[in-house]
Short mmCIF file of C-alpha atoms in Angstrom, two decimals:
data_model
loop_
_atom_site.label_atom_id
_atom_site.label_comp_id
_atom_site.label_asym_id
_atom_site.label_seq_id
_atom_site.Cartn_x
_atom_site.Cartn_y
_atom_site.Cartn_z
CA MET A 8 0.00 0.00 0.00
CA ALA A 9 1.34 3.41 -0.99
CA GLY A 10 2.31 5.97 1.60
CA VAL A 11 1.25 9.59 1.85
CA LEU A 12 2.78 12.88 0.72
CA TYR A 13 2.28 15.53 3.39
CA ILE A 14 2.53 19.20 2.36
CA VAL A 15 3.85 20.89 5.49
CA GLY A 16 3.94 24.66 5.88
CA THR A 17 6.96 25.98 7.77
CA PRO A 18 7.45 29.32 9.57
CA ILE A 19 8.11 32.35 7.37
CA GLY A 20 10.15 33.91 10.15
CA ASN A 21 9.02 33.33 13.71
CA LEU A 22 9.57 29.71 14.81
CA GLY A 23 6.73 30.12 17.28
CA ASP A 24 4.33 29.89 14.33
CA PHE A 25 5.20 26.21 13.74
CA SER A 26 2.13 24.18 14.64
CA PRO A 27 2.10 21.12 16.92
CA ARG A 28 0.56 19.10 14.09
CA ALA A 29 3.38 20.09 11.73
CA ILE A 30 5.98 19.04 14.30
CA GLU A 31 4.22 15.72 14.84
CA THR A 32 4.03 15.09 11.10
CA LEU A 33 7.74 15.72 10.59
CA GLN A 34 8.55 13.46 13.52
CA SER A 35 6.38 10.57 12.37
CA CYS A 36 6.92 10.51 8.58
CA ASP A 37 9.61 8.28 7.05
CA PHE A 38 11.56 11.07 5.37
CA ILE A 39 11.41 14.78 4.54
CA ALA A 40 11.86 16.31 1.08
CA ALA A 41 13.41 19.74 1.57
CA GLU A 42 14.18 22.62 -0.79
CA ASP A 43 17.46 23.25 1.06
CA THR A 44 18.37 20.53 3.55
CA ARG A 45 20.72 22.91 5.40
CA VAL A 46 17.92 25.39 6.07
CA THR A 47 15.51 22.63 7.04
CA ARG A 48 18.07 21.01 9.34
CA LYS A 49 18.15 24.19 11.46
CA LEU A 50 14.39 23.97 11.87
CA LEU A 51 14.52 20.26 12.69
CA ASN A 52 17.30 20.73 15.22
CA HIS A 53 15.35 23.47 16.98
CA PHE A 54 12.40 21.11 17.49
CA GLU A 55 14.60 18.03 18.08
CA ILE A 56 13.30 16.23 15.00
CA THR A 57 15.63 13.50 13.74
CA THR A 58 13.76 12.37 10.60
CA PRO A 59 16.15 12.00 7.61
CA THR A 60 15.96 14.51 4.77
CA VAL A 61 16.41 14.34 1.00
CA SER A 62 16.98 17.23 -1.37
CA TYR A 63 14.16 18.33 -3.68
CA HIS A 64 14.47 21.67 -5.50
CA GLU A 65 14.04 23.37 -8.86
CA HIS A 66 17.23 21.95 -10.39
CA ASN A 67 16.72 18.28 -9.44
CA SER A 68 12.93 18.13 -9.36
CA ARG A 69 12.56 15.57 -12.16
CA THR A 70 15.06 12.97 -10.94
CA ALA A 71 14.48 13.57 -7.24
CA GLY A 72 10.73 13.52 -7.79
CA GLU A 73 10.90 10.07 -9.36
CA ARG A 74 12.99 8.74 -6.46
CA ILE A 75 10.56 10.17 -3.92
CA LEU A 76 7.62 8.70 -5.85
CA ASP A 77 9.21 5.24 -5.85
CA ARG A 78 9.67 5.35 -2.08
CA VAL A 79 6.12 6.54 -1.45
CA LEU A 80 4.66 3.91 -3.78
CA ALA A 81 6.64 1.34 -1.79
CA GLY A 82 4.79 2.40 1.37
CA GLU A 83 6.90 5.20 2.90
CA SER A 84 5.40 8.55 3.84
CA CYS A 85 7.13 11.80 2.88
CA ALA A 86 6.73 15.33 4.19
CA LEU A 87 7.44 18.06 1.64
CA VAL A 88 8.76 21.34 3.05
CA THR A 89 10.16 24.52 1.56
CA ASP A 90 12.61 26.95 3.14
CA ALA A 91 9.76 29.09 4.47
CA GLY A 92 6.04 29.10 3.95
CA MET A 93 3.68 26.74 2.17
CA PRO A 94 5.26 24.25 -0.27
CA ALA A 95 3.95 23.93 -3.84
CA VAL A 96 2.78 27.58 -3.97
CA SER A 97 5.11 29.52 -6.28
CA ASP A 98 7.47 26.66 -5.48
CA PRO A 99 8.94 23.61 -7.31
CA GLY A 100 6.95 21.35 -4.98
CA GLU A 101 4.02 21.96 -7.32
CA ALA A 102 5.50 19.39 -9.74
CA LEU A 103 5.93 16.78 -7.02
CA VAL A 104 2.32 17.15 -5.88
CA ALA A 105 1.13 16.77 -9.49
CA LEU A 106 3.32 13.67 -9.91
CA MET A 107 1.80 12.07 -6.81
CA HIS A 108 -1.74 12.74 -8.00
CA THR A 109 -0.90 11.23 -11.40
CA HIS A 110 0.05 7.97 -9.67
CA GLY A 111 -2.88 7.93 -7.26
CA VAL A 112 -0.88 8.81 -4.15
CA ARG A 113 -2.79 10.45 -1.32
CA VAL A 114 -1.71 14.05 -0.66
CA GLU A 115 -2.54 15.75 2.65
CA ALA A 116 -1.97 19.34 3.72
CA VAL A 117 -0.60 20.46 7.07
CA PRO A 118 -1.17 24.20 6.61
CA GLY A 119 1.20 26.84 7.83
CA PRO A 120 2.05 30.52 7.34
CA THR A 121 2.02 31.87 3.79
CA ALA A 122 3.79 35.12 2.95
CA PHE A 123 1.43 36.43 0.28
CA ALA A 124 -1.77 35.96 2.33
CA THR A 125 -0.11 37.44 5.41
CA ALA A 126 1.12 40.43 3.39
CA VAL A 127 -2.36 41.09 1.98
CA ALA A 128 -3.78 40.98 5.51
CA VAL A 129 -1.36 43.60 6.86
CA SER A 130 -1.29 45.80 3.74
CA GLY A 131 -4.58 47.57 4.36
CA LEU A 132 -5.39 47.28 0.64
CA PRO A 133 -8.61 45.62 -0.59
CA SER A 134 -8.47 41.93 0.29
CA ALA A 135 -11.88 40.56 -0.72
CA ARG A 136 -10.50 39.71 -4.15
CA PHE A 137 -6.82 39.54 -5.05
CA THR A 138 -4.57 37.74 -7.51
CA PHE A 139 -1.23 36.23 -6.54
CA GLU A 140 1.32 36.46 -9.36
CA GLY A 141 4.43 35.19 -7.56
CA PHE A 142 7.77 36.21 -9.09
CA LEU A 143 7.59 38.11 -12.38
CA PRO A 144 9.40 36.65 -15.40
CA VAL A 145 13.08 37.56 -15.60
CA GLN A 146 13.02 38.01 -19.39
CA ASN A 147 12.07 41.60 -20.22
CA ALA A 148 9.70 40.75 -23.08
CA GLN A 149 7.77 38.19 -21.03
CA ARG A 150 7.66 40.55 -18.07
CA ARG A 151 6.30 43.45 -20.12
CA ALA A 152 3.68 41.23 -21.73
CA LEU A 153 2.45 39.96 -18.37
CA LEU A 154 2.33 43.42 -16.82
CA GLN A 155 0.38 44.78 -19.77
CA GLU A 156 -2.05 41.91 -19.34
CA LEU A 157 -2.44 42.79 -15.66
CA ALA A 158 -2.77 46.55 -16.19
CA SER A 159 -6.58 46.37 -16.37
CA GLU A 160 -6.94 43.82 -13.54
CA THR A 161 -9.23 45.31 -10.90
CA ARG A 162 -8.30 42.87 -8.12
CA THR A 163 -5.44 43.67 -5.73
CA LEU A 164 -2.16 42.38 -7.19
CA VAL A 165 0.44 40.51 -5.15
CA PHE A 166 4.02 39.82 -6.23
CA TYR A 167 7.16 38.32 -4.72
CA GLU A 168 10.50 39.97 -5.47
CA ALA A 169 14.13 39.47 -4.59
CA PRO A 170 16.08 42.45 -3.17
CA HIS A 171 18.47 42.79 -6.14
CA ARG A 172 15.53 43.16 -8.56
CA LEU A 173 13.30 45.34 -6.38
CA SER A 174 14.20 48.71 -7.90
CA LYS A 175 13.74 47.50 -11.48
CA THR A 176 10.45 45.79 -10.67
CA LEU A 177 9.04 48.89 -9.00
CA GLY A 178 9.92 50.88 -12.11
CA ASP A 179 8.31 48.29 -14.38
CA LEU A 180 5.14 48.31 -12.27
CA LEU A 181 4.96 52.10 -12.43
CA ASP A 182 5.46 52.08 -16.21
CA ALA A 183 2.77 49.45 -16.75
CA PHE A 184 0.18 50.50 -14.16
CA GLY A 185 0.77 54.19 -13.56
CA ASP A 186 0.93 55.52 -10.01
CA ARG A 187 -1.09 53.41 -7.58
CA GLU A 188 -1.26 52.73 -3.88
CA ALA A 189 1.03 49.92 -2.80
CA ALA A 190 2.43 48.19 0.25
CA LEU A 191 6.01 46.93 0.42
CA VAL A 192 6.18 44.15 2.98
CA LYS A 193 9.31 42.34 4.13
CA GLU A 194 10.71 40.30 7.00
CA LEU A 195 7.22 39.09 7.93
CA THR A 196 6.96 37.77 11.50
CA LYS A 197 10.64 38.59 12.11
CA VAL A 198 12.14 41.19 14.43
CA HIS A 199 12.54 43.73 11.63
CA GLU A 200 9.17 43.20 9.95
CA THR A 201 8.18 46.24 7.91
CA VAL A 202 4.96 47.21 6.16
CA GLU A 203 5.50 50.34 4.10
CA ARG A 204 2.33 51.94 2.72
CA THR A 205 3.28 54.12 -0.20
CA THR A 206 2.63 54.65 -3.90
CA LEU A 207 4.51 53.12 -6.80
CA ARG A 208 6.00 56.50 -7.76
CA GLU A 209 7.18 57.20 -4.22
CA ALA A 210 8.58 53.67 -3.94
CA VAL A 211 10.55 54.05 -7.18
CA GLU A 212 12.16 57.20 -5.83
CA ALA A 213 12.81 55.73 -2.39
CA TYR A 214 14.47 52.55 -3.68
CA ARG A 215 16.28 53.92 -6.72
CA GLU A 216 19.69 53.85 -4.98
CA LYS A 217 18.78 52.18 -1.70
CA GLU A 218 20.51 48.95 -0.73
CA VAL A 219 17.98 46.42 0.47
CA ARG A 220 18.04 42.92 1.91
CA GLY A 221 15.43 40.21 2.27
CA GLU A 222 12.68 39.16 -0.09
CA PHE A 223 9.70 41.46 -0.54
CA VAL A 224 6.00 40.95 -1.00
CA LEU A 225 4.57 43.77 -3.13
CA VAL A 226 0.85 44.44 -2.76
CA VAL A 227 -0.55 46.81 -5.39
CA ARG A 228 -4.05 48.25 -5.68
CA GLY A 229 -5.90 46.98 -8.75
CA ALA A 230 -7.10 49.13 -11.64
CA GLN A 231 -10.20 51.26 -11.28
CA PRO A 232 -13.18 49.46 -12.88
CA GLN A 233 -14.10 50.88 -16.25
CA LYS A 234 -17.67 52.13 -16.30
CA THR A 235 -19.67 50.65 -19.15
CA VAL A 236 -21.87 53.13 -20.98
CA TRP A 237 -25.22 51.55 -21.82
CA SER A 238 -27.57 52.80 -24.50
CA LEU A 239 -31.31 52.32 -24.09
CA PRO A 240 -31.39 49.58 -26.78
CA ASP A 241 -28.60 47.75 -24.85
CA ALA A 242 -30.66 47.88 -21.65
CA VAL A 243 -33.82 46.75 -23.44
CA GLU A 244 -31.94 43.84 -24.99
CA ARG A 245 -30.68 42.84 -21.55
CA ALA A 246 -34.21 43.05 -20.11
CA ARG A 247 -35.58 40.98 -22.99
CA ALA A 248 -32.96 38.29 -22.37
CA LEU A 249 -33.89 38.19 -18.69
CA GLU A 250 -37.56 37.95 -19.59
CA GLN A 251 -36.90 35.07 -21.98
CA ALA A 252 -35.01 33.34 -19.18
CA GLY A 253 -38.21 33.38 -17.09
CA MET A 254 -38.07 36.69 -15.24
CA GLY A 255 -41.18 38.86 -15.12
CA LYS A 256 -41.23 41.96 -17.32
CA THR A 257 -41.19 44.40 -14.40
CA GLN A 258 -38.36 42.63 -12.62
CA ALA A 259 -36.42 42.31 -15.87
CA ALA A 260 -36.70 46.07 -16.43
CA LYS A 261 -35.67 46.73 -12.83
CA THR A 262 -32.62 44.46 -13.10
CA ALA A 263 -31.56 45.99 -16.41
CA ALA A 264 -31.95 49.46 -14.89
CA ARG A 265 -29.72 48.56 -11.94
CA GLU A 266 -27.02 47.16 -14.25
CA SER A 267 -27.16 49.97 -16.79
CA GLY A 268 -27.83 53.01 -14.62
CA LEU A 269 -30.78 53.95 -16.83
CA LYS A 270 -34.34 54.54 -15.60
CA LYS A 271 -36.53 51.50 -15.09
CA ASN A 272 -39.61 53.23 -16.53
CA ASP A 273 -37.78 54.06 -19.77
CA ILE A 274 -36.63 50.46 -20.16
CA TYR A 275 -40.08 49.07 -19.29
CA LYS A 276 -41.80 51.42 -21.72
CA ALA A 277 -39.44 50.51 -24.54
CA LEU A 278 -39.76 46.82 -23.67
CA THR A 279 -43.57 46.94 -23.95
CA GLU A 280 -43.74 48.95 -27.18
CA PRO A 281 -44.98 47.03 -30.19
CA ASP A 282 -41.61 47.23 -31.88
CA GLY A 283 -39.84 46.00 -28.71
CA GLY A 284 -37.92 49.22 -28.27
CA GLU A 285 -36.12 48.98 -31.62
#
């Protein structure tokens, strides 16, 4: 009988955030697949966990993934961890999880802290709807294409960025989006945690020559929704479609009025005219 792959979230800074269930899972599994075994060993030593580790990262994911799969299919259980945060999210562990599902292996989550969700929570920017984009492409053409695609996105945008690319990325965001509210978040849950509410233009100026350390989460306000201008025939057509779908004429006119911003009586009158408002 095959074993289980556990997806175990690890602290993004403060070791006190490591859950008892996560500790128990790492203690009881047969082996741990780690992005960087040296980083993970520090965590394991702190909690006196002696489970053996194997290396699994971007550059060995194909061969290491096959070896891990063979062991799990043979009945061993593996815990997948990343250096910090939730594995398989903007992380090479995604491929390992997919491989396990392909072969019918059970995958269980042991949730832990996640940098992008934590950053959205502390940013003060709209959080009801947001899109996580991870790290932007390194190639300029791909990066520009993606940013242009995102320029009209109305949801809050969340990016990861390394310190040596921060200044360039801020400039690229300003060029693509124009000046918007933003939050620059780093060192989450650590002693020097910072949440800097600013604008993209101010951030570009502030970080143009500034030496920075630590990875950043960039939270950027989405685009302002574009107001659609409805004509009366558009609103009547919408009301007619609602009516054909089973809605009463009055309610259909009311709904079309709410969506279009036009007057319900005008829509209802046009809807009831012999020519159907044409």
